[in-house]
């Protein structure tokens, strides 16, 4: 029996909804490869799968390194988009932020130009491969590049813009403390820093350490929500001020809303670098949250050099409208062996979801 405080979505992201037959998903499975405008998360091409259900096209896009248990939650989100439907929205458009990959400072103006009307920017820092885990080495290559990137974004957007950092859990607590303290001493006022350290315990330690130093910067949890066995530990340990959530990794809009309601913290909705088809689920999630914590990280189609549609979910005036997307543009199809890989993966994830439902009902 589930604990009354534990959302059903954590154990069954389908929420008991009936799965369509596997054959229905595989019949029109299309695997595409979308080039990026700059390296992001260590990749230059986003490979993703599209399927068509009675409600329209949906996307299955867990990153290739994710195991089947994690990827099965993404499949639940796919089924919600194409077969079950999203909950009713409370708004029809969502404010979005610009996203700045870990590029050189000189490239920042060009990146931000792809996000017209956005007055909030999320800046990637602590790029893998150039990390400095020892606080004694603060000021090393990665930190210098990060500080230059932040300064370039501030220069482009102006003092009134909101800047956020995202370290993807790469910093140690001492490193994060010193880096953020130095930024504050230089006069930079961040809206928040997203997942600066890897574990929930480290986030809690960092939050306490910043308070002791009198550094006013909020902590946002991302991976500690979407990739954790127990995302509610963020609340229990008072480890964050904000939660950043993505629809697909939590199992879809309805499942994500259950987790958010249980967490009880301010919310920012972000994307997982999907095409416009998958991004629509993120917009649908943001459209259901009564009180969003500022702009959402849903403008990421601007990081794609190509999309599956000519009518991309790109920000206009810093906002994105809630709508479904139909692929209508020829893009690079993955090789036949890659389609077979995705079909096998989808089949295994479908089997995991079915077993989860059967186990709960017995």
Short mmCIF file of C-alpha atoms in Angstrom, two decimals:
data_model
loop_
_atom_site.label_atom_id
_atom_site.label_comp_id
_atom_site.label_asym_id
_atom_site.label_seq_id
_atom_site.Cartn_x
_atom_site.Cartn_y
_atom_site.Cartn_z
CA UNK A 1 0.00 0.00 0.00
CA UNK A 2 1.26 3.47 -0.88
CA UNK A 3 2.02 5.92 1.90
CA UNK A 4 -0.63 8.66 1.99
CA UNK A 5 2.21 11.19 1.66
CA UNK A 6 3.88 9.48 -1.30
CA UNK A 7 2.45 10.37 -4.71
CA UNK A 8 1.25 7.44 -6.81
CA UNK A 9 3.25 8.88 -9.71
CA UNK A 10 6.56 7.93 -8.06
CA UNK A 11 5.67 4.23 -8.26
CA UNK A 12 3.40 4.23 -11.31
CA UNK A 13 3.81 7.18 -13.67
CA UNK A 14 0.91 5.89 -15.80
CA UNK A 15 -1.44 6.54 -12.85
CA UNK A 16 -3.31 3.38 -13.76
CA UNK A 17 -4.25 4.49 -17.27
CA UNK A 18 -4.54 1.74 -19.88
CA UNK A 19 -1.52 1.21 -22.11
CA UNK A 20 -2.11 0.99 -25.86
CA UNK A 21 -0.87 -2.17 -27.58
CA UNK A 22 2.86 -2.12 -28.32
CA UNK A 23 2.19 -2.69 -32.02
CA UNK A 24 0.27 0.58 -32.14
CA UNK A 25 3.38 2.46 -31.02
CA UNK A 26 5.77 0.66 -33.34
CA UNK A 27 3.63 0.93 -36.49
CA UNK A 28 4.56 4.57 -37.14
CA UNK A 29 7.78 4.88 -35.13
CA UNK A 30 10.10 7.44 -36.71
CA UNK A 31 13.62 8.09 -35.41
CA UNK A 32 15.23 11.40 -36.35
CA UNK A 33 18.56 13.09 -35.76
CA UNK A 34 18.46 16.83 -35.13
CA UNK A 35 21.73 18.83 -35.22
CA UNK A 36 22.30 21.45 -32.52
CA UNK A 37 23.59 24.97 -33.02
CA UNK A 38 26.24 24.37 -30.32
CA UNK A 39 27.41 21.48 -28.17
CA UNK A 40 24.95 20.91 -25.31
CA UNK A 41 25.15 18.20 -22.63
CA UNK A 42 28.17 16.89 -24.53
CA UNK A 43 26.25 16.20 -27.77
CA UNK A 44 25.97 17.95 -31.12
CA UNK A 45 23.06 15.87 -32.49
CA UNK A 46 19.82 15.07 -30.66
CA UNK A 47 18.45 11.65 -31.59
CA UNK A 48 14.80 11.13 -30.73
CA UNK A 49 11.79 8.97 -31.60
CA UNK A 50 8.31 10.07 -32.70
CA UNK A 51 5.12 7.99 -32.51
CA UNK A 52 1.54 8.80 -33.48
CA UNK A 53 -1.49 8.20 -31.29
CA UNK A 54 -5.16 9.08 -31.55
CA UNK A 55 -4.48 12.56 -30.13
CA UNK A 56 -1.59 13.27 -32.50
CA UNK A 57 2.17 12.89 -32.63
CA UNK A 58 4.18 12.37 -29.44
CA UNK A 59 7.88 12.10 -28.65
CA UNK A 60 9.93 9.44 -26.84
CA UNK A 61 13.29 11.06 -26.13
CA UNK A 62 15.16 9.68 -23.12
CA UNK A 63 18.86 10.27 -23.60
CA UNK A 64 20.64 7.21 -24.89
CA UNK A 65 22.64 6.62 -21.70
CA UNK A 66 19.50 6.27 -19.54
CA UNK A 67 18.55 2.76 -18.43
CA UNK A 68 15.16 1.20 -19.15
CA UNK A 69 13.69 1.94 -15.73
CA UNK A 70 14.36 5.64 -16.16
CA UNK A 71 13.38 5.67 -19.82
CA UNK A 72 10.04 3.98 -19.06
CA UNK A 73 8.89 7.14 -17.29
CA UNK A 74 9.55 9.06 -20.49
CA UNK A 75 7.37 6.53 -22.32
CA UNK A 76 4.54 7.25 -19.89
CA UNK A 77 4.80 10.93 -20.89
CA UNK A 78 4.74 9.88 -24.56
CA UNK A 79 1.55 7.91 -24.03
CA UNK A 80 -0.06 10.79 -22.18
CA UNK A 81 0.66 13.16 -25.08
CA UNK A 82 -0.52 10.79 -27.82
CA UNK A 83 -3.17 8.64 -26.13
CA UNK A 84 -4.40 9.89 -22.72
CA UNK A 85 -4.33 13.67 -22.96
CA UNK A 86 -3.06 16.46 -20.74
CA UNK A 87 -4.94 18.03 -17.81
CA UNK A 88 -6.75 21.32 -18.34
CA UNK A 89 -4.50 24.42 -18.37
CA UNK A 90 -4.80 27.54 -16.26
CA UNK A 91 -2.97 29.68 -18.87
CA UNK A 92 -2.60 29.64 -22.63
CA UNK A 93 0.97 30.98 -22.90
CA UNK A 94 4.15 30.59 -20.85
CA UNK A 95 7.03 33.02 -20.35
CA UNK A 96 10.38 31.39 -21.19
CA UNK A 97 14.06 32.04 -20.57
CA UNK A 98 16.99 32.03 -22.95
CA UNK A 99 19.47 29.17 -22.54
CA UNK A 100 23.20 29.78 -22.96
CA UNK A 101 25.30 26.63 -23.48
CA UNK A 102 28.89 26.47 -22.22
CA UNK A 103 30.21 28.54 -25.13
CA UNK A 104 32.99 31.10 -25.20
CA UNK A 105 32.04 34.56 -23.98
CA UNK A 106 32.34 35.98 -27.48
CA UNK A 107 29.56 33.67 -28.69
CA UNK A 108 27.06 34.70 -26.02
CA UNK A 109 25.56 37.67 -27.94
CA UNK A 110 24.83 35.42 -30.91
CA UNK A 111 23.21 32.79 -28.69
CA UNK A 112 21.01 35.33 -26.93
CA UNK A 113 19.95 36.79 -30.27
CA UNK A 114 18.13 33.50 -30.90
CA UNK A 115 15.80 34.25 -27.96
CA UNK A 116 14.14 37.58 -28.86
CA UNK A 117 12.08 39.09 -26.08
CA UNK A 118 13.53 36.90 -23.31
CA UNK A 119 14.62 38.86 -20.24
CA UNK A 120 15.76 35.82 -18.22
CA UNK A 121 18.73 33.62 -19.15
CA UNK A 122 19.94 30.27 -17.85
CA UNK A 123 23.70 29.93 -18.26
CA UNK A 124 25.45 26.58 -18.29
CA UNK A 125 28.57 26.40 -16.11
CA UNK A 126 31.01 23.70 -14.95
CA UNK A 127 31.11 22.07 -18.36
CA UNK A 128 32.13 18.42 -18.19
CA UNK A 129 35.71 17.94 -19.27
CA UNK A 130 36.82 21.27 -17.83
CA UNK A 131 35.71 20.88 -14.23
CA UNK A 132 37.54 22.06 -11.17
CA UNK A 133 36.40 19.93 -8.23
CA UNK A 134 38.96 21.30 -5.77
CA UNK A 135 38.06 24.67 -4.25
CA UNK A 136 41.76 25.44 -3.95
CA UNK A 137 41.91 25.60 -7.74
CA UNK A 138 39.14 28.18 -8.00
CA UNK A 139 39.95 30.55 -10.84
CA UNK A 140 41.03 27.68 -13.09
CA UNK A 141 40.13 27.35 -16.77
CA UNK A 142 36.51 26.33 -16.27
CA UNK A 143 35.79 29.01 -13.67
CA UNK A 144 37.36 31.78 -15.73
CA UNK A 145 35.32 30.77 -18.77
CA UNK A 146 32.16 30.55 -16.67
CA UNK A 147 32.66 34.00 -15.16
CA UNK A 148 33.34 35.49 -18.59
CA UNK A 149 30.17 33.84 -19.97
CA UNK A 150 28.08 35.24 -17.09
CA UNK A 151 29.55 38.72 -17.58
CA UNK A 152 28.83 38.58 -21.31
CA UNK A 153 25.21 37.63 -20.71
CA UNK A 154 24.81 40.44 -18.18
CA UNK A 155 26.28 42.93 -20.66
CA UNK A 156 23.88 41.86 -23.40
CA UNK A 157 20.71 41.65 -21.29
CA UNK A 158 21.37 44.51 -18.89
CA UNK A 159 21.10 44.96 -15.16
CA UNK A 160 17.36 44.34 -15.08
CA UNK A 161 17.63 40.81 -16.50
CA UNK A 162 17.37 37.71 -14.34
CA UNK A 163 20.36 35.36 -14.65
CA UNK A 164 20.38 31.73 -13.53
CA UNK A 165 23.27 29.28 -13.49
CA UNK A 166 23.07 25.54 -14.11
CA UNK A 167 26.01 23.36 -13.02
CA UNK A 168 24.30 19.98 -13.53
CA UNK A 169 25.59 18.78 -10.16
CA UNK A 170 29.25 19.16 -11.11
CA UNK A 171 30.55 21.29 -8.22
CA UNK A 172 31.67 20.21 -4.78
CA UNK A 173 30.17 22.14 -1.86
CA UNK A 174 33.41 24.09 -1.14
CA UNK A 175 33.81 24.96 -4.81
CA UNK A 176 30.22 26.13 -5.13
CA UNK A 177 30.50 28.19 -1.95
CA UNK A 178 33.61 29.99 -3.13
CA UNK A 179 32.44 30.50 -6.72
CA UNK A 180 29.07 31.92 -5.69
CA UNK A 181 30.62 34.04 -2.93
CA UNK A 182 33.04 35.61 -5.39
CA UNK A 183 30.26 36.35 -7.85
CA UNK A 184 28.29 38.07 -5.09
CA UNK A 185 31.36 40.07 -4.03
CA UNK A 186 31.73 41.21 -7.64
CA UNK A 187 28.18 42.55 -7.50
CA UNK A 188 26.46 39.84 -9.55
CA UNK A 189 22.96 39.04 -8.26
CA UNK A 190 21.69 35.71 -9.52
CA UNK A 191 18.06 34.64 -9.50
CA UNK A 192 19.18 31.14 -8.48
CA UNK A 193 21.74 28.44 -9.20
CA UNK A 194 20.37 25.15 -10.48
CA UNK A 195 21.70 21.82 -9.18
CA UNK A 196 25.12 23.17 -8.17
CA UNK A 197 26.04 19.88 -6.43
CA UNK A 198 25.08 16.29 -7.12
CA UNK A 199 23.33 15.06 -3.98
CA UNK A 200 20.43 16.34 -1.94
CA UNK A 201 22.64 16.35 1.15
CA UNK A 202 25.20 18.54 -0.63
CA UNK A 203 22.50 20.95 -1.72
CA UNK A 204 21.34 21.26 1.88
CA UNK A 205 24.93 21.84 3.08
CA UNK A 206 25.50 24.46 0.39
CA UNK A 207 22.26 26.27 1.20
CA UNK A 208 23.28 26.47 4.86
CA UNK A 209 26.83 27.54 3.99
CA UNK A 210 25.64 30.38 1.75
CA UNK A 211 23.33 31.62 4.50
CA UNK A 212 26.22 31.62 7.00
CA UNK A 213 28.29 33.72 4.59
CA UNK A 214 25.43 36.12 4.00
CA UNK A 215 25.31 35.26 0.28
CA UNK A 216 21.76 35.70 -0.97
CA UNK A 217 21.35 33.20 -3.81
CA UNK A 218 18.63 30.61 -4.00
CA UNK A 219 19.22 26.92 -4.75
CA UNK A 220 17.15 25.10 -7.36
CA UNK A 221 16.92 21.30 -7.55
CA UNK A 222 16.72 19.62 -10.97
CA UNK A 223 18.40 16.21 -11.12
CA UNK A 224 17.54 15.75 -7.43
CA UNK A 225 13.89 15.79 -8.53
CA UNK A 226 13.78 14.15 -11.94
CA UNK A 227 16.46 11.46 -11.49
CA UNK A 228 16.13 10.67 -7.79
CA UNK A 229 14.56 7.58 -6.25
CA UNK A 230 12.85 9.85 -3.73
CA UNK A 231 12.49 13.41 -5.04
CA UNK A 232 10.64 14.43 -1.88
CA UNK A 233 13.93 14.34 0.07
CA UNK A 234 14.58 17.81 -1.31
CA UNK A 235 11.67 19.04 0.79
CA UNK A 236 12.52 16.91 3.81
CA UNK A 237 16.11 18.19 4.02
CA UNK A 238 15.22 21.79 3.12
CA UNK A 239 17.76 21.42 0.33
CA UNK A 240 16.30 23.85 -2.21
CA UNK A 241 14.25 26.99 -2.60
CA UNK A 242 12.94 26.13 -6.08
CA UNK A 243 12.30 22.91 -8.01
CA UNK A 244 13.04 22.69 -11.72
CA UNK A 245 11.00 19.97 -13.38
CA UNK A 246 10.69 18.39 -16.78
CA UNK A 247 7.50 16.66 -17.85
CA UNK A 248 8.92 13.57 -19.55
CA UNK A 249 11.35 12.35 -16.84
CA UNK A 250 8.56 12.39 -14.25
CA UNK A 251 6.13 10.46 -16.45
CA UNK A 252 4.09 13.24 -18.02
CA UNK A 253 2.08 16.27 -16.99
CA UNK A 254 -0.32 14.55 -14.58
CA UNK A 255 2.44 12.57 -12.88
CA UNK A 256 4.67 15.63 -12.58
CA UNK A 257 1.86 17.65 -11.03
CA UNK A 258 1.48 14.99 -8.32
CA UNK A 259 5.18 15.25 -7.46
CA UNK A 260 5.12 19.05 -7.50
CA UNK A 261 2.09 19.22 -5.24
CA UNK A 262 3.81 16.89 -2.76
CA UNK A 263 7.09 18.84 -2.87
CA UNK A 264 5.32 22.08 -2.05
CA UNK A 265 8.07 24.36 -3.43
CA UNK A 266 8.06 27.09 -6.09
CA UNK A 267 8.23 25.64 -9.60
CA UNK A 268 10.09 26.32 -12.84
CA UNK A 269 9.33 24.00 -15.76
CA UNK A 270 12.16 23.13 -18.14
CA UNK A 271 12.68 21.03 -21.26
CA UNK A 272 14.79 18.00 -22.04
CA UNK A 273 16.07 19.25 -25.41
CA UNK A 274 13.21 17.70 -27.35
CA UNK A 275 11.86 18.65 -30.73
CA UNK A 276 8.77 20.86 -30.78
CA UNK A 277 6.61 17.73 -30.61
CA UNK A 278 8.01 16.73 -27.23
CA UNK A 279 8.42 20.29 -26.02
CA UNK A 280 4.63 20.68 -26.19
CA UNK A 281 4.34 18.44 -23.12
CA UNK A 282 6.60 20.78 -21.17
CA UNK A 283 4.48 23.76 -22.17
CA UNK A 284 1.37 21.79 -21.18
CA UNK A 285 2.89 21.14 -17.73
CA UNK A 286 3.80 24.81 -17.23
CA UNK A 287 0.30 25.76 -18.32
CA UNK A 288 -1.20 23.74 -15.44
CA UNK A 289 0.96 25.14 -12.61
CA UNK A 290 -1.02 27.84 -10.78
CA UNK A 291 1.98 29.92 -9.68
CA UNK A 292 5.16 29.58 -11.73
CA UNK A 293 8.47 30.90 -10.35
CA UNK A 294 9.33 33.22 -13.22
CA UNK A 295 10.24 32.25 -16.76
CA UNK A 296 10.43 28.59 -17.76
CA UNK A 297 13.25 26.82 -19.58
CA UNK A 298 11.10 25.92 -22.56
CA UNK A 299 12.72 27.98 -25.31
CA UNK A 300 15.22 25.25 -26.15
CA UNK A 301 14.02 24.63 -29.71
CA UNK A 302 16.27 27.63 -30.41
CA UNK A 303 19.22 25.35 -29.60
CA UNK A 304 18.28 23.05 -32.52
CA UNK A 305 19.65 23.79 -35.97
CA UNK A 306 16.69 21.82 -37.38
CA UNK A 307 13.26 20.91 -36.06
CA UNK A 308 10.64 18.40 -37.23
CA UNK A 309 8.15 21.15 -38.04
CA UNK A 310 8.09 24.44 -39.90
CA UNK A 311 5.93 25.85 -37.08
CA UNK A 312 8.32 25.36 -34.16
CA UNK A 313 7.45 26.09 -30.54
CA UNK A 314 9.83 29.04 -30.54
CA UNK A 315 9.41 31.98 -28.18
CA UNK A 316 7.70 35.06 -29.57
CA UNK A 317 8.11 38.12 -27.40
CA UNK A 318 9.62 35.88 -24.73
CA UNK A 319 6.55 33.61 -24.56
CA UNK A 320 5.37 30.30 -26.03
CA UNK A 321 1.73 29.46 -26.71
CA UNK A 322 0.19 26.18 -25.56
CA UNK A 323 -0.53 24.06 -28.63
CA UNK A 324 0.11 20.70 -30.21
CA UNK A 325 2.65 20.30 -32.99
CA UNK A 326 2.50 18.19 -36.14
CA UNK A 327 5.77 17.21 -37.85
CA UNK A 328 5.74 18.50 -41.41
CA UNK A 329 9.40 18.98 -42.23
CA UNK A 330 11.91 16.58 -43.73
CA UNK A 331 14.82 16.05 -41.36
CA UNK A 332 17.60 13.49 -41.17
CA UNK A 333 16.24 10.03 -40.39
CA UNK A 334 18.36 7.76 -38.25
CA UNK A 335 19.96 4.72 -39.86
CA UNK A 336 17.84 1.52 -39.88
CA UNK A 337 19.92 -0.01 -37.08
CA UNK A 338 19.20 3.04 -34.91
CA UNK A 339 15.45 2.70 -35.54
CA UNK A 340 15.75 -0.94 -34.50
CA UNK A 341 17.62 0.13 -31.33
CA UNK A 342 14.85 2.59 -30.42
CA UNK A 343 12.11 0.05 -31.23
CA UNK A 344 13.75 -2.49 -28.91
CA UNK A 345 14.12 0.14 -26.21
CA UNK A 346 10.52 1.26 -26.53
CA UNK A 347 9.38 -2.37 -26.33
CA UNK A 348 11.33 -2.99 -23.12
CA UNK A 349 9.97 0.19 -21.54
CA UNK A 350 6.42 -0.71 -22.54
CA UNK A 351 6.90 -4.09 -20.86
CA UNK A 352 8.15 -2.39 -17.67
CA UNK A 353 5.10 -0.13 -17.56
CA UNK A 354 2.77 -3.10 -18.04
CA UNK A 355 4.48 -5.03 -15.26
CA UNK A 356 4.18 -2.06 -12.97
CA UNK A 357 0.44 -1.86 -13.52
CA UNK A 358 -0.09 -5.61 -13.13
CA UNK A 359 1.97 -5.63 -9.94
CA UNK A 360 -0.04 -2.82 -8.40
CA UNK A 361 -3.41 -4.39 -9.17
CA UNK A 362 -2.63 -7.89 -7.90
#
